[in-house]
Coordinates of C-alpha atoms in Angstrom, one line a residue:
Chain A
M1 CA 0.0 0.0 0.0
S2 CA 2.8 2.4 0.9
A3 CA 4.2 1.8 -2.6
I4 CA 0.9 3.0 -4.2
I5 CA 1.0 6.2 -2.0
L6 CA 4.6 6.8 -2.9
L7 CA 3.8 6.5 -6.6
S8 CA 0.9 8.9 -6.4
I9 CA 3.2 11.4 -4.6
L10 CA 6.0 10.8 -7.1
G11 CA 3.6 11.7 -10.0
V12 CA 2.7 15.0 -8.4
V13 CA 6.3 15.8 -7.6
L14 CA 7.3 15.2 -11.2
L15 CA 4.5 17.4 -12.3
Y16 CA 5.7 20.3 -10.1
M17 CA 9.3 19.8 -11.4
G18 CA 7.9 20.4 -14.9
L19 CA 7.4 24.0 -13.8
G20 CA 11.1 24.6 -13.6
N21 CA 13.5 24.7 -16.5
N22 CA 15.7 21.8 -15.6
K23 CA 14.2 18.9 -17.5
R24 CA 17.3 16.8 -17.0
L25 CA 16.5 16.1 -13.4
L26 CA 13.1 14.5 -14.2
A27 CA 14.3 11.1 -15.1
P28 CA 16.7 10.6 -12.2
V29 CA 14.0 11.7 -9.6
G30 CA 11.6 9.3 -11.3
I31 CA 14.1 6.5 -11.2
L32 CA 14.7 7.1 -7.5
G33 CA 11.0 7.1 -6.8
L34 CA 10.4 3.9 -8.8
A35 CA 13.3 2.1 -7.0
G36 CA 11.7 3.2 -3.8
A37 CA 8.3 2.0 -4.9
G38 CA 9.8 -1.4 -5.8
A39 CA 11.5 -1.7 -2.5
L40 CA 8.4 -0.7 -0.5
S41 CA 6.2 -3.2 -2.3
F42 CA 8.8 -5.8 -1.4
L43 CA 8.8 -4.8 2.2
D44 CA 5.0 -4.5 2.3
R45 CA 4.1 -8.1 1.6
R46 CA 3.9 -9.5 5.2
P47 CA 2.6 -6.9 7.6
L48 CA -0.5 -5.9 5.5
P49 CA -2.4 -8.9 4.3
A50 CA -5.6 -6.9 3.7
W51 CA -6.3 -3.2 3.4
G52 CA -9.0 -0.6 3.0
H53 CA -12.0 -2.7 4.4
G54 CA -11.0 -5.7 2.3
A55 CA -10.6 -3.7 -0.9
M56 CA -7.0 -4.9 -1.4
A57 CA -4.9 -7.9 -0.3
F58 CA -1.2 -8.4 -0.9
D59 CA 0.4 -11.7 -1.4
D60 CA 3.7 -12.9 -2.8
L61 CA 2.4 -12.9 -6.4
S62 CA 1.2 -9.3 -6.3
M63 CA 4.5 -8.4 -4.6
A64 CA 6.4 -10.0 -7.4
F65 CA 4.3 -8.3 -10.1
C66 CA 4.7 -4.9 -8.4
V67 CA 8.5 -5.2 -8.1
A68 CA 8.8 -6.4 -11.7
M69 CA 6.6 -3.6 -13.1
A70 CA 8.4 -1.0 -11.1
G71 CA 11.7 -2.4 -12.5
I72 CA 10.5 -2.4 -16.1
T73 CA 9.2 1.2 -15.7
L74 CA 12.6 2.1 -14.2
L75 CA 14.3 0.7 -17.4
L76 CA 11.9 2.8 -19.5
F77 CA 12.7 5.9 -17.5
V78 CA 16.4 5.3 -18.1
F79 CA 15.6 5.0 -21.8
G80 CA 13.4 8.1 -21.4
S81 CA 16.3 10.3 -20.3
D82 CA 17.6 9.9 -23.8
Y83 CA 14.3 9.6 -25.6
Y84 CA 13.0 12.9 -24.2
S85 CA 16.3 14.7 -24.5
R86 CA 15.4 16.1 -27.9
T87 CA 12.1 17.6 -27.0
Q88 CA 11.2 20.2 -24.4
E89 CA 7.5 20.0 -24.5
N90 CA 5.4 18.3 -21.8
V91 CA 8.2 16.0 -20.7
A92 CA 7.2 16.3 -17.0
E93 CA 3.6 15.5 -17.9
H94 CA 4.7 12.4 -19.8
Y95 CA 6.7 11.1 -16.9
A96 CA 4.0 11.9 -14.4
L97 CA 1.4 10.1 -16.5
L98 CA 3.6 7.0 -16.8
V99 CA 3.9 6.9 -13.0
F100 CA 0.1 7.3 -12.6
S101 CA -0.5 4.6 -15.0
L102 CA 1.9 2.4 -13.1
T103 CA -0.2 3.2 -9.9
G104 CA -3.2 1.7 -11.7
A105 CA -1.1 -1.4 -12.6
F106 CA -0.2 -1.8 -8.9
L107 CA -3.8 -1.7 -7.9
L108 CA -4.6 -4.4 -10.5
T109 CA -2.2 -6.8 -8.8
S110 CA -3.9 -6.8 -5.4
Y111 CA -7.5 -5.8 -5.7
Q112 CA -10.1 -7.8 -3.7
N113 CA -13.3 -6.4 -5.2
L114 CA -14.7 -5.5 -8.6
L115 CA -14.8 -1.8 -7.7
M116 CA -11.0 -1.7 -7.2
L117 CA -10.6 -3.7 -10.4
F118 CA -12.6 -1.1 -12.3
L119 CA -10.7 1.8 -10.8
G120 CA -7.3 0.0 -11.4
I121 CA -8.1 -0.5 -15.1
E122 CA -9.2 3.1 -15.5
V123 CA -6.2 4.5 -13.6
L124 CA -4.1 2.4 -15.9
S125 CA -5.9 3.4 -19.1
I126 CA -6.7 7.1 -18.9
P127 CA -3.1 8.2 -18.8
L128 CA -2.4 5.8 -21.7
Y129 CA -5.1 7.5 -23.8
I130 CA -3.3 10.8 -23.3
L131 CA 0.2 9.4 -23.7
A132 CA -0.7 7.6 -27.0
G133 CA -1.7 11.0 -28.4
G134 CA 1.3 12.6 -26.7
K135 CA 3.1 13.8 -29.9
K136 CA 0.7 16.6 -30.6
R137 CA 2.1 17.6 -34.0
S138 CA 1.9 14.1 -35.4
Y139 CA -1.3 12.9 -37.1
R140 CA -0.6 9.3 -36.4
S141 CA -0.1 9.9 -32.7
S142 CA -3.3 12.0 -32.4
E143 CA -5.2 9.3 -34.4
A144 CA -3.8 6.6 -32.1
G145 CA -4.8 8.5 -29.0
F146 CA -8.3 9.3 -30.2
K147 CA -8.9 5.7 -31.5
Y148 CA -7.6 4.2 -28.2
F149 CA -9.8 6.6 -26.2
L150 CA -13.0 5.9 -28.1
L151 CA -12.6 2.2 -28.3
G152 CA -11.3 2.0 -24.7
S153 CA -14.3 3.9 -23.4
F154 CA -16.6 1.6 -25.3
A155 CA -15.0 -1.4 -23.8
T156 CA -15.2 0.2 -20.4
A157 CA -18.9 0.7 -20.8
F158 CA -19.3 -3.1 -21.4
F159 CA -17.0 -3.8 -18.5
L160 CA -19.0 -1.6 -16.1
M161 CA -22.3 -3.1 -17.3
G162 CA -20.8 -6.6 -16.6
I163 CA -19.8 -5.5 -13.1
A164 CA -23.3 -4.2 -12.4
L165 CA -24.9 -7.4 -13.6
V166 CA -22.6 -9.6 -11.6
Y167 CA -23.1 -7.4 -8.5
G168 CA -26.9 -7.7 -9.0
M169 CA -26.8 -11.5 -9.1
A170 CA -24.1 -12.2 -6.4
G171 CA -25.1 -9.3 -4.2
S172 CA -21.5 -8.1 -3.5
F173 CA -18.5 -6.6 -5.2
D174 CA -16.2 -8.9 -3.1
L175 CA -14.4 -11.5 -5.1
K176 CA -14.7 -14.2 -2.5
V177 CA -18.5 -13.8 -2.3
I178 CA -18.7 -13.8 -6.1
G179 CA -16.5 -16.8 -6.3
D180 CA -18.7 -18.7 -3.8
Y181 CA -21.8 -17.6 -5.7
A182 CA -20.3 -18.9 -9.0
A183 CA -19.3 -22.2 -7.3
A184 CA -22.8 -22.7 -5.7
N185 CA -24.5 -22.1 -9.0
A186 CA -22.0 -23.8 -11.3
E187 CA -24.6 -26.3 -12.6
H188 CA -27.3 -23.8 -13.6
P189 CA -25.8 -20.3 -13.6
A190 CA -28.4 -17.5 -13.8
A191 CA -28.5 -15.9 -17.3
L192 CA -27.8 -12.4 -16.0
F193 CA -24.7 -13.7 -14.2
L194 CA -23.6 -15.3 -17.5
V195 CA -24.2 -12.0 -19.4
G196 CA -22.3 -10.1 -16.7
M197 CA -19.3 -12.4 -17.0
F198 CA -19.3 -12.2 -20.8
F199 CA -19.3 -8.4 -20.5
I200 CA -16.4 -8.5 -18.0
A201 CA -14.6 -10.8 -20.4
V202 CA -15.1 -8.2 -23.2
G203 CA -13.7 -5.4 -21.1
L204 CA -10.7 -7.4 -20.0
G205 CA -10.2 -8.9 -23.5
F206 CA -10.0 -5.4 -24.9
K207 CA -7.3 -4.5 -22.3
V208 CA -5.1 -7.5 -23.1
A209 CA -5.8 -7.2 -26.8
A210 CA -7.3 -10.7 -27.3
V211 CA -9.0 -11.5 -30.7
P212 CA -11.7 -10.3 -31.6
F213 CA -11.1 -7.2 -29.4
H214 CA -7.6 -6.5 -30.8
F215 CA -8.3 -4.1 -33.7
W216 CA -7.0 -1.1 -31.8
S217 CA -3.7 -2.5 -30.9
P218 CA -1.7 -2.4 -34.2
D219 CA -2.8 1.1 -35.0
V220 CA -2.2 2.4 -31.4
Y221 CA 1.2 0.7 -31.2
E222 CA 2.2 2.2 -34.5
G223 CA 1.0 5.7 -33.8
A224 CA 2.0 6.1 -30.1
P225 CA 5.5 7.4 -29.3
T226 CA 7.9 4.4 -29.1
I227 CA 8.5 4.7 -25.3
I228 CA 4.7 4.6 -24.8
T229 CA 4.4 1.6 -27.1
A230 CA 7.0 -0.1 -25.0
F231 CA 5.2 0.7 -21.8
M232 CA 1.9 -0.5 -23.3
S233 CA 3.2 -3.8 -24.4
T234 CA 5.1 -4.5 -21.2
V235 CA 3.8 -3.0 -17.9
V236 CA 0.2 -2.8 -19.1
K237 CA 0.3 -6.4 -20.2
M238 CA 1.7 -7.5 -16.9
G239 CA -0.8 -5.5 -14.9
S240 CA -3.8 -6.7 -17.0
F241 CA -2.7 -10.3 -16.7
A242 CA -2.2 -10.0 -13.0
A243 CA -5.8 -8.7 -12.9
V244 CA -7.2 -11.5 -15.2
Y245 CA -5.4 -14.1 -13.1
R246 CA -6.7 -12.7 -9.9
L247 CA -10.2 -12.7 -11.2
I248 CA -10.6 -16.1 -12.9
G249 CA -7.5 -17.9 -11.8
V250 CA -7.7 -17.3 -8.0
H251 CA -11.2 -16.3 -7.1
I252 CA -13.9 -17.1 -9.6
T253 CA -12.4 -20.5 -10.4
A254 CA -15.7 -22.2 -11.0
L255 CA -16.5 -20.5 -14.3
P256 CA -19.8 -21.3 -15.9
P257 CA -19.1 -23.8 -18.8
A258 CA -20.4 -21.4 -21.4
V259 CA -18.0 -18.7 -20.3
E260 CA -15.1 -21.1 -20.1
R261 CA -15.8 -22.4 -23.6
T262 CA -15.9 -18.8 -24.9
L263 CA -12.6 -17.9 -23.2
W264 CA -11.0 -21.0 -24.8
A265 CA -12.4 -19.9 -28.2
I266 CA -10.9 -16.5 -27.7
T267 CA -7.6 -18.0 -26.7
I268 CA -7.4 -20.2 -29.9
L269 CA -8.5 -17.3 -32.1
T270 CA -5.9 -15.0 -30.5
L271 CA -3.1 -17.5 -31.1
L272 CA -4.3 -18.1 -34.7
I273 CA -4.9 -14.5 -35.8
G274 CA -2.0 -13.0 -33.9
N275 CA 0.6 -15.3 -35.4
L276 CA -0.9 -15.5 -38.9
V277 CA -1.2 -11.8 -39.4
A278 CA 2.2 -11.1 -37.9
L279 CA 3.7 -13.2 -40.7
R280 CA 2.8 -10.5 -43.2
Q281 CA 4.0 -7.5 -41.2
S282 CA 7.1 -5.6 -42.3
H283 CA 6.6 -2.5 -40.2
F284 CA 8.4 -3.1 -36.9
K285 CA 5.9 -1.6 -34.5
R286 CA 3.0 -3.4 -36.1
L287 CA 5.0 -6.6 -36.0
M288 CA 5.5 -6.2 -32.3
A289 CA 1.8 -5.4 -31.9
Y290 CA 0.8 -8.7 -33.5
S291 CA 3.5 -10.5 -31.7
S292 CA 2.0 -9.1 -28.5
I293 CA -1.4 -10.3 -29.5
A294 CA 0.1 -13.8 -30.1
H295 CA 1.7 -13.7 -26.6
T296 CA -1.7 -12.8 -25.1
G297 CA -2.9 -16.1 -26.5
F298 CA -0.2 -18.1 -24.6
L299 CA -0.8 -16.1 -21.4
L300 CA -4.6 -16.7 -21.6
M301 CA -3.9 -20.4 -22.0
A302 CA -1.9 -20.4 -18.8
V303 CA -4.7 -18.7 -16.9
L304 CA -7.3 -21.0 -18.3
S305 CA -5.3 -24.1 -17.4
G306 CA -6.6 -23.5 -13.9
D307 CA -3.4 -24.8 -12.4
A308 CA -2.4 -23.6 -8.9
L309 CA 1.0 -22.8 -10.3
A310 CA -0.4 -20.7 -13.2
G311 CA 0.4 -17.5 -11.4
R312 CA 4.1 -18.2 -11.2
A313 CA 4.1 -19.2 -14.9
L314 CA 2.3 -16.0 -15.8
F315 CA 4.8 -13.9 -13.8
Y316 CA 7.8 -15.6 -15.4
Y317 CA 6.3 -15.3 -18.9
T318 CA 5.3 -11.7 -18.6
L319 CA 8.7 -10.7 -17.1
T320 CA 10.8 -12.4 -19.8
Y321 CA 8.5 -11.0 -22.5
A322 CA 8.7 -7.5 -21.0
L323 CA 12.5 -7.6 -20.7
A324 CA 12.9 -8.7 -24.4
T325 CA 10.3 -6.1 -25.6
V326 CA 11.8 -3.1 -23.8
G327 CA 15.2 -3.9 -25.1
L328 CA 14.0 -4.4 -28.7
F329 CA 12.1 -1.0 -28.6
V330 CA 15.3 0.7 -27.5
V331 CA 17.3 -1.0 -30.3
F332 CA 14.5 0.0 -32.7
T333 CA 14.6 3.7 -31.6
V334 CA 18.4 3.7 -32.1
A335 CA 18.0 2.2 -35.6
K336 CA 15.1 4.5 -36.5
R337 CA 17.1 7.6 -35.7
A338 CA 19.9 6.4 -37.9
A339 CA 17.4 5.7 -40.7
N340 CA 15.8 9.1 -40.5
G341 CA 12.5 8.0 -39.0
D342 CA 11.9 4.9 -41.1
E343 CA 10.0 2.2 -39.2
H344 CA 10.3 -0.7 -41.7
I345 CA 12.3 -3.7 -40.4
R346 CA 14.9 -3.0 -43.0
I347 CA 16.4 -0.4 -40.7
F348 CA 18.0 -3.3 -38.8
R349 CA 19.9 -4.3 -41.9
G350 CA 23.7 -4.5 -41.5
M351 CA 23.6 -4.0 -37.8
F352 CA 25.9 -7.0 -37.3
K353 CA 28.6 -5.3 -39.4
S354 CA 28.6 -2.0 -37.6
K355 CA 27.7 -3.0 -34.0
P356 CA 28.2 -6.7 -33.5
W357 CA 27.4 -6.6 -29.8
L358 CA 24.2 -4.7 -30.4
A359 CA 23.2 -7.3 -33.0
A360 CA 24.0 -10.1 -30.5
A361 CA 21.7 -8.5 -27.9
T362 CA 19.0 -8.1 -30.5
L363 CA 19.4 -11.7 -31.5
I364 CA 19.0 -12.9 -27.9
M365 CA 15.9 -10.8 -27.3
L366 CA 14.3 -11.9 -30.6
L367 CA 15.0 -15.6 -29.8
S368 CA 13.5 -15.1 -26.4
L369 CA 10.3 -13.7 -27.9
A370 CA 10.3 -16.6 -30.4
G371 CA 10.8 -19.1 -27.6
I372 CA 14.1 -20.8 -28.6
P373 CA 16.4 -22.3 -26.0
P374 CA 18.5 -21.4 -24.1
T375 CA 16.7 -18.1 -23.8
A376 CA 14.1 -17.3 -21.1
G377 CA 11.2 -17.2 -23.7
F378 CA 11.6 -20.9 -24.2
L379 CA 11.2 -21.8 -20.6
A380 CA 8.2 -19.5 -20.3
K381 CA 6.4 -21.1 -23.2
Y382 CA 7.4 -24.6 -22.1
Q383 CA 6.0 -23.9 -18.7
V384 CA 2.7 -22.8 -20.1
F385 CA 2.5 -25.9 -22.3
V386 CA 3.3 -28.2 -19.3
L387 CA 0.6 -26.6 -17.2
A388 CA -2.0 -27.0 -20.0
V389 CA -1.1 -30.6 -20.7
Q390 CA -1.1 -31.5 -17.0
N391 CA -4.7 -30.2 -16.8
G392 CA -5.8 -32.2 -19.8
Y393 CA -5.9 -29.6 -22.5
V394 CA -3.8 -31.7 -24.9
W395 CA -5.3 -30.6 -28.2
S396 CA -5.2 -26.9 -27.4
T397 CA -1.5 -27.3 -26.4
L398 CA -0.7 -29.0 -29.7
F399 CA -2.4 -26.2 -31.5
A400 CA -0.5 -23.6 -29.5
A401 CA 2.8 -25.4 -30.1
V402 CA 2.2 -25.3 -33.9
M403 CA 1.4 -21.6 -33.6
A404 CA 4.6 -21.1 -31.6
V405 CA 6.6 -22.7 -34.4
L406 CA 4.8 -20.6 -37.0
G407 CA 5.7 -17.5 -34.9
I408 CA 9.4 -18.2 -35.1
Y409 CA 9.3 -17.3 -38.8
Y410 CA 8.5 -13.6 -38.3
Y411 CA 11.1 -13.1 -35.6
L412 CA 13.6 -14.8 -38.0
K413 CA 12.7 -12.2 -40.6
V414 CA 14.1 -9.5 -38.3
I415 CA 17.1 -11.6 -37.4
R416 CA 17.8 -12.1 -41.1
E417 CA 17.8 -8.3 -41.6
T418 CA 20.1 -7.8 -38.6
F419 CA 22.7 -10.3 -39.8
T420 CA 22.7 -9.4 -43.5
T421 CA 26.4 -8.7 -44.3
N422 CA 26.3 -7.8 -48.0
E423 CA 25.2 -4.3 -47.3
E424 CA 26.6 -1.6 -45.1
G425 CA 24.1 -0.5 -42.5
A426 CA 23.5 3.0 -41.3
V427 CA 25.8 4.4 -38.6
L428 CA 24.2 3.8 -35.2
Q429 CA 24.6 6.2 -32.4
L430 CA 24.6 4.5 -29.0
N431 CA 25.0 6.4 -25.8
A432 CA 25.7 5.0 -22.3
T433 CA 22.1 4.9 -21.0
N434 CA 20.7 3.2 -24.0
T435 CA 23.6 0.7 -24.0
A436 CA 22.8 0.0 -20.3
V437 CA 19.2 -0.7 -20.9
I438 CA 19.9 -3.0 -23.9
A439 CA 22.5 -4.8 -21.9
V440 CA 20.2 -5.3 -18.9
C441 CA 17.5 -6.6 -21.2
G442 CA 19.7 -8.9 -23.3
V443 CA 21.6 -10.4 -20.3
G444 CA 18.3 -10.7 -18.4
A445 CA 16.6 -12.6 -21.3
L446 CA 19.5 -15.0 -21.4
L447 CA 20.2 -15.4 -17.7
L448 CA 16.6 -16.0 -16.7
G449 CA 16.6 -18.8 -19.3
L450 CA 19.8 -20.4 -18.0
W451 CA 19.2 -19.9 -14.4
P452 CA 15.5 -19.1 -13.6
M453 CA 16.3 -18.1 -9.9
G454 CA 13.5 -20.1 -8.4
L455 CA 10.9 -18.2 -10.4
I456 CA 9.5 -21.4 -11.9
Chain B
M1 CA -46.7 6.0 -6.2
Q2 CA -47.4 3.5 -8.9
I3 CA -48.9 6.0 -11.2
L4 CA -45.9 8.2 -10.7
F5 CA -43.6 5.3 -11.7
Y6 CA -45.6 4.6 -14.9
L7 CA -45.6 8.3 -15.7
F8 CA -41.8 8.6 -15.3
A9 CA -41.3 5.4 -17.2
A10 CA -43.4 6.5 -20.1
V11 CA -41.7 9.9 -20.2
S12 CA -38.2 8.5 -20.2
I13 CA -38.9 5.9 -22.9
L14 CA -40.7 8.4 -25.2
S15 CA -38.0 11.1 -24.7
A16 CA -35.2 8.5 -25.3
L17 CA -36.9 7.4 -28.5
F18 CA -37.2 11.1 -29.5
V19 CA -33.4 11.5 -28.9
V20 CA -32.7 8.9 -31.5
A21 CA -35.4 9.9 -33.9
A22 CA -35.0 13.7 -33.9
K23 CA -33.5 15.1 -37.1
N24 CA -32.2 18.3 -35.4
P25 CA -29.4 17.7 -32.9
V26 CA -30.6 20.5 -30.7
N27 CA -34.0 18.9 -30.3
S28 CA -32.2 15.6 -29.6
V29 CA -30.3 17.2 -26.7
I30 CA -33.4 18.8 -25.2
A31 CA -35.1 15.4 -25.3
L32 CA -32.1 13.9 -23.6
I33 CA -32.5 16.5 -20.8
V34 CA -36.1 15.5 -20.4
C35 CA -35.1 11.8 -20.3
F36 CA -32.4 12.5 -17.6
L37 CA -34.9 14.5 -15.5
S38 CA -37.4 11.6 -15.6
I39 CA -34.7 9.1 -14.6
A40 CA -33.9 11.4 -11.7
G41 CA -37.6 11.1 -10.8
H42 CA -37.1 7.3 -10.7
Y43 CA -34.2 7.7 -8.3
I44 CA -36.3 9.7 -5.9
L45 CA -39.0 7.1 -6.1
L46 CA -36.3 4.5 -5.1
N47 CA -35.4 6.7 -2.1
A48 CA -32.0 7.5 -3.6
Q49 CA -32.0 11.3 -3.1
F50 CA -28.2 11.7 -3.4
L51 CA -28.1 9.9 -6.8
A52 CA -31.1 12.0 -8.0
V53 CA -29.4 15.3 -7.1
V54 CA -26.0 14.3 -8.5
H55 CA -27.7 13.1 -11.7
I56 CA -29.4 16.4 -12.2
I57 CA -26.4 18.5 -11.4
V58 CA -23.8 16.5 -13.3
Y59 CA -25.7 15.1 -16.3
T60 CA -28.6 17.5 -16.8
G61 CA -26.6 20.5 -15.7
A62 CA -23.0 20.2 -16.7
I63 CA -22.8 17.6 -19.4
M64 CA -25.9 18.7 -21.3
V65 CA -24.8 22.3 -21.3
L66 CA -21.5 21.2 -22.7
F67 CA -23.4 19.2 -25.4
L68 CA -25.4 22.2 -26.4
F69 CA -22.4 24.5 -26.5
V70 CA -20.5 22.1 -28.7
I71 CA -23.4 21.7 -31.1
M72 CA -24.0 25.4 -31.3
L73 CA -20.3 26.4 -31.5
L74 CA -19.7 23.8 -34.3
N75 CA -22.9 24.9 -35.9
L76 CA -24.1 21.3 -36.1
N77 CA -27.9 22.1 -36.0
K78 CA -28.4 21.0 -39.6
S79 CA -29.9 17.6 -40.1
T80 CA -27.0 15.7 -41.6
E81 CA -27.1 12.0 -41.7
P82 CA -23.7 10.4 -42.4
Q83 CA -24.1 7.9 -45.2
K84 CA -23.1 4.4 -44.4
S85 CA -22.7 1.6 -46.9
M86 CA -25.3 -1.1 -47.1
A87 CA -22.9 -3.8 -45.8
T88 CA -22.2 -1.7 -42.7
R89 CA -25.9 -1.1 -42.1
I90 CA -26.7 -4.8 -42.4
A91 CA -23.8 -5.7 -40.1
A92 CA -25.0 -3.2 -37.5
V93 CA -28.5 -4.4 -37.6
I94 CA -27.4 -8.0 -37.2
A95 CA -25.0 -7.2 -34.4
G96 CA -27.5 -5.0 -32.5
G97 CA -30.3 -7.7 -33.0
L98 CA -28.1 -10.4 -31.6
F99 CA -27.2 -8.2 -28.6
L100 CA -30.9 -7.5 -28.0
L101 CA -31.7 -11.3 -28.2
T102 CA -28.9 -12.0 -25.7
L103 CA -30.3 -9.5 -23.2
L104 CA -33.9 -10.6 -23.7
G105 CA -32.8 -14.2 -23.1
A106 CA -31.0 -13.1 -20.0
I107 CA -33.9 -11.3 -18.4
K108 CA -36.4 -14.0 -19.5
D109 CA -36.1 -15.7 -16.1
G110 CA -36.8 -12.4 -14.5
I111 CA -34.6 -10.1 -12.4
G112 CA -34.7 -10.4 -8.7
I113 CA -32.8 -8.6 -6.0
A114 CA -30.4 -11.2 -4.7
N115 CA -31.6 -10.9 -1.1
P116 CA -34.7 -8.8 -0.8
D117 CA -35.0 -9.4 3.0
V118 CA -31.7 -7.7 3.9
Y119 CA -32.3 -4.7 1.5
D120 CA -32.0 -1.5 3.4
G121 CA -34.4 1.2 2.1
S122 CA -32.3 4.0 3.4
V123 CA -29.2 3.0 1.5
G124 CA -29.6 5.9 -1.0
L125 CA -29.9 8.7 1.5
V126 CA -27.2 11.4 1.5
K127 CA -26.2 10.4 5.0
S128 CA -25.7 6.7 4.3
V129 CA -23.9 7.4 1.0
G130 CA -21.5 9.8 2.8
T131 CA -20.9 7.4 5.6
S132 CA -20.0 4.4 3.4
L133 CA -18.0 6.7 1.1
F134 CA -15.8 7.8 3.9
T135 CA -15.5 4.5 5.8
E136 CA -16.0 1.3 3.7
Y137 CA -15.2 2.8 0.3
L138 CA -12.5 5.3 1.4
L139 CA -9.8 3.6 -0.5
P140 CA -11.6 3.6 -3.9
F141 CA -12.6 7.2 -3.2
E142 CA -9.0 8.3 -2.7
V143 CA -7.7 6.3 -5.6
S144 CA -10.2 7.9 -8.0
S145 CA -8.4 11.2 -7.2
V146 CA -5.4 9.8 -9.1
L147 CA -7.7 9.1 -12.0
F148 CA -9.1 12.6 -12.1
L149 CA -5.7 14.2 -11.7
S150 CA -4.4 12.3 -14.7
A151 CA -7.5 13.2 -16.8
M152 CA -7.0 16.8 -15.8
I153 CA -3.3 16.7 -16.9
G154 CA -4.4 15.2 -20.2
A155 CA -7.0 17.9 -20.8
V156 CA -4.5 20.7 -20.1
M157 CA -1.6 19.0 -22.0
L158 CA -3.6 18.2 -25.1
G159 CA -5.6 21.4 -25.0
K160 CA -3.1 24.1 -24.4
K161 CA -1.2 25.8 -27.2
D162 CA 2.5 25.1 -27.3
K163 CA 5.2 27.7 -27.9
G164 CA 6.0 28.3 -31.5
Q165 CA 2.7 26.7 -32.7
P166 CA 0.8 28.8 -35.2
D167 CA -2.7 30.1 -34.3
G168 CA -5.3 27.5 -34.9
G169 CA -2.6 24.9 -35.3
E170 CA -3.6 22.2 -37.7
I171 CA -3.1 19.3 -35.4
S172 CA -4.1 20.6 -32.0
G173 CA -7.7 20.5 -33.0
A174 CA -7.6 16.7 -33.2
A175 CA -6.8 16.5 -29.6

């Protein structure tokens, strides 16, 4: 809880610092605050099991998610000290909004009733709508912000309606009461409860960009500033999956069969569409968007396996995915600058010749996303498949495995560009902070695979 | 009491229909105000005074005035129907119809309050709303301040004119 308070204050402090002229201090202060928030959430886990009249409860999993999300945001702030060095406009607001959005993600890891879930999702999303449209002079960014805002509010309306219906049937916002109600009426669930659960699934499906609620994601990923895209595909994904897992993995475990079938259908569709469409992308940010949709499919499978260890698998998966993604977006920004703003994957061409170590890090991160040993991404996917098979979902696992193999192809496309030697690539400018972020991400993606540190 | 309920119900349904059917956007907004007022009447019938007052102040007062201002400032009071292709229309009708069927199927069994015996009739009074807001729901109440703060930052950030931007900047309008 103290971490959430610290983050809220940090956001306000950053805002006030924007009044001064020294924009260079913003990132260091933000980094300090984020480190403090990570440490506080680590210290918080024991003394406060429940808070706010049972509105929130902290456990080891929520602690792990909080620390990891603070860490990823910290990496993004380090990247931001370079990313925002070329602009003077609204930098403090951008940092503050990122911190506020992280506050929402923290709420999502430890909520105990639907009210807090709703607030968490909104606190997470509203700053993102603004940040996606943060480049005010760019049409694509404004379009992304507006599209995200309109579609997001639409999804929120569904979500809220679902909460109202579930509340009406179960008589409480509390997750335990709703879980007991669902278990007691598992045979013949009331129709209104079913509709409510469907609506909640629509709202959350939109947040995690599951098919068929994924249409916003490629456009928004493409239009938003790169650092925001990186935040959306990492921290937001971690927070939303912590929320999804808490809702249907921990509390409402006795899902009505109709809802469970629907969720499996969504999972299969997400795996299929995400991977198939990604094959045809040559724009890097769109490629990452569809890759993120495909990963959503694997993560949903872990949640639906219903295993008691699914939470750990989810945490490990999202952490490795986030590390690789942040690093790749930093590499992408460096390459994009050298290519005068081009965003096609050809900007990676010849990187091995000019900067072999950078190319090696890129290789590791792409292999981790593709799920090839010995990187962390392999262990993550393997873990999900094991959970699904252990719980009897053999056919779905086979299908997911085929899709994972298919997915390797589009990551290989980027790798091929990186290691083309017959052409001289552009001159890449790497400074110390960006190198540090890429190194942390690359080494992390490799080390977590070789030595998972008891995370799985 | 029952007569009042039917009166409010009839007024809200008719005015809601008029909102959709009216050709002129200004008439639409006026009908929406009537609709909101009659819904506030429903709240009073349910002994939810706080909700009724907030509904009138926020929706009927603030938001509807904003609507009217936007419509008048943008001079939208012409009856313009955006033309949609046939395929879009058919798809919209099918999707909306399926949605209606789902909802009808859901309320076919009837809607009941989960536990009518424990229902407290004074739950909507200002006093009880205030008490629960500052005790049981204090945390959500405080957290929502972060939400409003970020929304406010967004409005200022996207709305204000930056240095060096020409008057009526071509993009700032999109925000």
